[in-house]
């Protein structure tokens, strides 16, 4: 029984010690969303739809520039650098 409690405690600590950015398939926290939106605005985007952490990167769907072009974007989770910039057709 003691071994089971130890394993359970280790599992809980492991989950709690995992940084938020390392968890996949989730929406951003309010702080993450604000940071991502600052980056998007700085890069010339004026509107976007869904933002989600998926497969270890932030994915932004339908990011729109002022001239009306739509893009699907991928950003690095730590630096928020845009690493993929695909035109939506």
PDB file of N, CA, C and O in Angstrom, residues 3 8 11 17 26 29 31 37 40 55 58-59 65 71 77 81 85-86:
ATOM      1  N   UNK A   3       3.785   1.641  -1.361  1.00  0.00           N
ATOM      2  CA  UNK A   3       4.335   1.811  -2.698  1.00  0.00           C
ATOM      3  C   UNK A   3       3.320   2.488  -3.618  1.00  0.00           C
ATOM      4  O   UNK A   3       3.671   3.361  -4.395  1.00  0.00           O
ATOM      5  N   UNK A   8       1.524   7.326  -6.563  1.00  0.00           N
ATOM      6  CA  UNK A   8       0.485   8.331  -6.773  1.00  0.00           C
ATOM      7  C   UNK A   8       1.032   9.724  -6.496  1.00  0.00           C
ATOM      8  O   UNK A   8       0.770  10.672  -7.240  1.00  0.00           O
ATOM      9  N   UNK A  11       3.254  10.841  -9.347  1.00  0.00           N
ATOM     10  CA  UNK A  11       2.451  11.206 -10.516  1.00  0.00           C
ATOM     11  C   UNK A  11       1.856  12.599 -10.351  1.00  0.00           C
ATOM     12  O   UNK A  11       1.867  13.403 -11.280  1.00  0.00           O
ATOM     13  N   UNK A  17       4.342  19.819 -11.809  1.00  0.00           N
ATOM     14  CA  UNK A  17       5.616  20.414 -12.190  1.00  0.00           C
ATOM     15  C   UNK A  17       5.727  20.655 -13.687  1.00  0.00           C
ATOM     16  O   UNK A  17       6.629  21.337 -14.137  1.00  0.00           O
ATOM     17  N   UNK A  26      -4.901  22.596 -25.788  1.00  0.00           N
ATOM     18  CA  UNK A  26      -5.632  23.428 -24.838  1.00  0.00           C
ATOM     19  C   UNK A  26      -5.638  24.867 -25.324  1.00  0.00           C
ATOM     20  O   UNK A  26      -4.771  25.286 -26.082  1.00  0.00           O
ATOM     21  N   UNK A  29      -4.071  30.409 -21.550  1.00  0.00           N
ATOM     22  CA  UNK A  29      -4.534  31.097 -20.348  1.00  0.00           C
ATOM     23  C   UNK A  29      -4.755  32.558 -20.724  1.00  0.00           C
ATOM     24  O   UNK A  29      -4.280  33.014 -21.771  1.00  0.00           O
ATOM     25  N   UNK A  31      -3.256  35.149 -19.637  1.00  0.00           N
ATOM     26  CA  UNK A  31      -1.945  35.786 -19.775  1.00  0.00           C
ATOM     27  C   UNK A  31      -1.277  35.374 -21.086  1.00  0.00           C
ATOM     28  O   UNK A  31      -0.680  36.205 -21.778  1.00  0.00           O
ATOM     29  N   UNK A  37      -1.594  37.772 -28.518  1.00  0.00           N
ATOM     30  CA  UNK A  37      -2.274  38.846 -29.243  1.00  0.00           C
ATOM     31  C   UNK A  37      -1.361  40.055 -29.445  1.00  0.00           C
ATOM     32  O   UNK A  37      -1.418  40.700 -30.499  1.00  0.00           O
ATOM     33  N   UNK A  40       0.794  39.116 -32.390  1.00  0.00           N
ATOM     34  CA  UNK A  40       0.027  39.163 -33.631  1.00  0.00           C
ATOM     35  C   UNK A  40      -0.176  40.599 -34.102  1.00  0.00           C
ATOM     36  O   UNK A  40       0.020  40.906 -35.283  1.00  0.00           O
ATOM     37  N   UNK A  55       0.136  19.988 -30.410  1.00  0.00           N
ATOM     38  CA  UNK A  55       1.391  19.333 -30.780  1.00  0.00           C
ATOM     39  C   UNK A  55       2.610  20.182 -30.421  1.00  0.00           C
ATOM     40  O   UNK A  55       3.579  20.248 -31.178  1.00  0.00           O
ATOM     41  N   UNK A  58       1.792  26.842 -30.612  1.00  0.00           N
ATOM     42  CA  UNK A  58       0.555  27.617 -30.652  1.00  0.00           C
ATOM     43  C   UNK A  58       0.077  27.683 -32.085  1.00  0.00           C
ATOM     44  O   UNK A  58       0.863  27.997 -32.985  1.00  0.00           O
ATOM     45  N   UNK A  59      -1.180  27.397 -32.317  1.00  0.00           N
ATOM     46  CA  UNK A  59      -1.783  27.499 -33.637  1.00  0.00           C
ATOM     47  C   UNK A  59      -2.835  28.599 -33.601  1.00  0.00           C
ATOM     48  O   UNK A  59      -3.674  28.640 -32.700  1.00  0.00           O
ATOM     49  N   UNK A  65      -4.793  40.096 -41.872  1.00  0.00           N
ATOM     50  CA  UNK A  65      -4.048  41.349 -41.948  1.00  0.00           C
ATOM     51  C   UNK A  65      -5.011  42.486 -42.287  1.00  0.00           C
ATOM     52  O   UNK A  65      -6.162  42.244 -42.666  1.00  0.00           O
ATOM     53  N   UNK A  71      -4.384  34.057 -42.795  1.00  0.00           N
ATOM     54  CA  UNK A  71      -3.274  33.120 -42.636  1.00  0.00           C
ATOM     55  C   UNK A  71      -3.547  32.201 -41.454  1.00  0.00           C
ATOM     56  O   UNK A  71      -4.202  32.605 -40.485  1.00  0.00           O
ATOM     57  N   UNK A  77       6.112  28.032 -28.527  1.00  0.00           N
ATOM     58  CA  UNK A  77       5.454  28.278 -27.239  1.00  0.00           C
ATOM     59  C   UNK A  77       6.255  29.181 -26.298  1.00  0.00           C
ATOM     60  O   UNK A  77       5.675  29.980 -25.572  1.00  0.00           O
ATOM     61  N   UNK A  81       7.570  33.310 -31.334  1.00  0.00           N
ATOM     62  CA  UNK A  81       8.027  33.614 -32.686  1.00  0.00           C
ATOM     63  C   UNK A  81       7.153  32.850 -33.682  1.00  0.00           C
ATOM     64  O   UNK A  81       6.856  31.671 -33.485  1.00  0.00           O
ATOM     65  N   UNK A  85       3.665  30.287 -41.506  1.00  0.00           N
ATOM     66  CA  UNK A  85       2.810  31.391 -41.945  1.00  0.00           C
ATOM     67  C   UNK A  85       2.168  30.942 -43.243  1.00  0.00           C
ATOM     68  O   UNK A  85       2.702  31.187 -44.322  1.00  0.00           O
ATOM     69  N   UNK A  86       1.038  30.222 -43.170  1.00  0.00           N
ATOM     70  CA  UNK A  86       0.406  29.658 -44.361  1.00  0.00           C
ATOM     71  C   UNK A  86      -0.795  30.505 -44.786  1.00  0.00           C
ATOM     72  O   UNK A  86      -1.704  30.740 -43.981  1.00  0.00           O
TER      73      UNK A  86
END
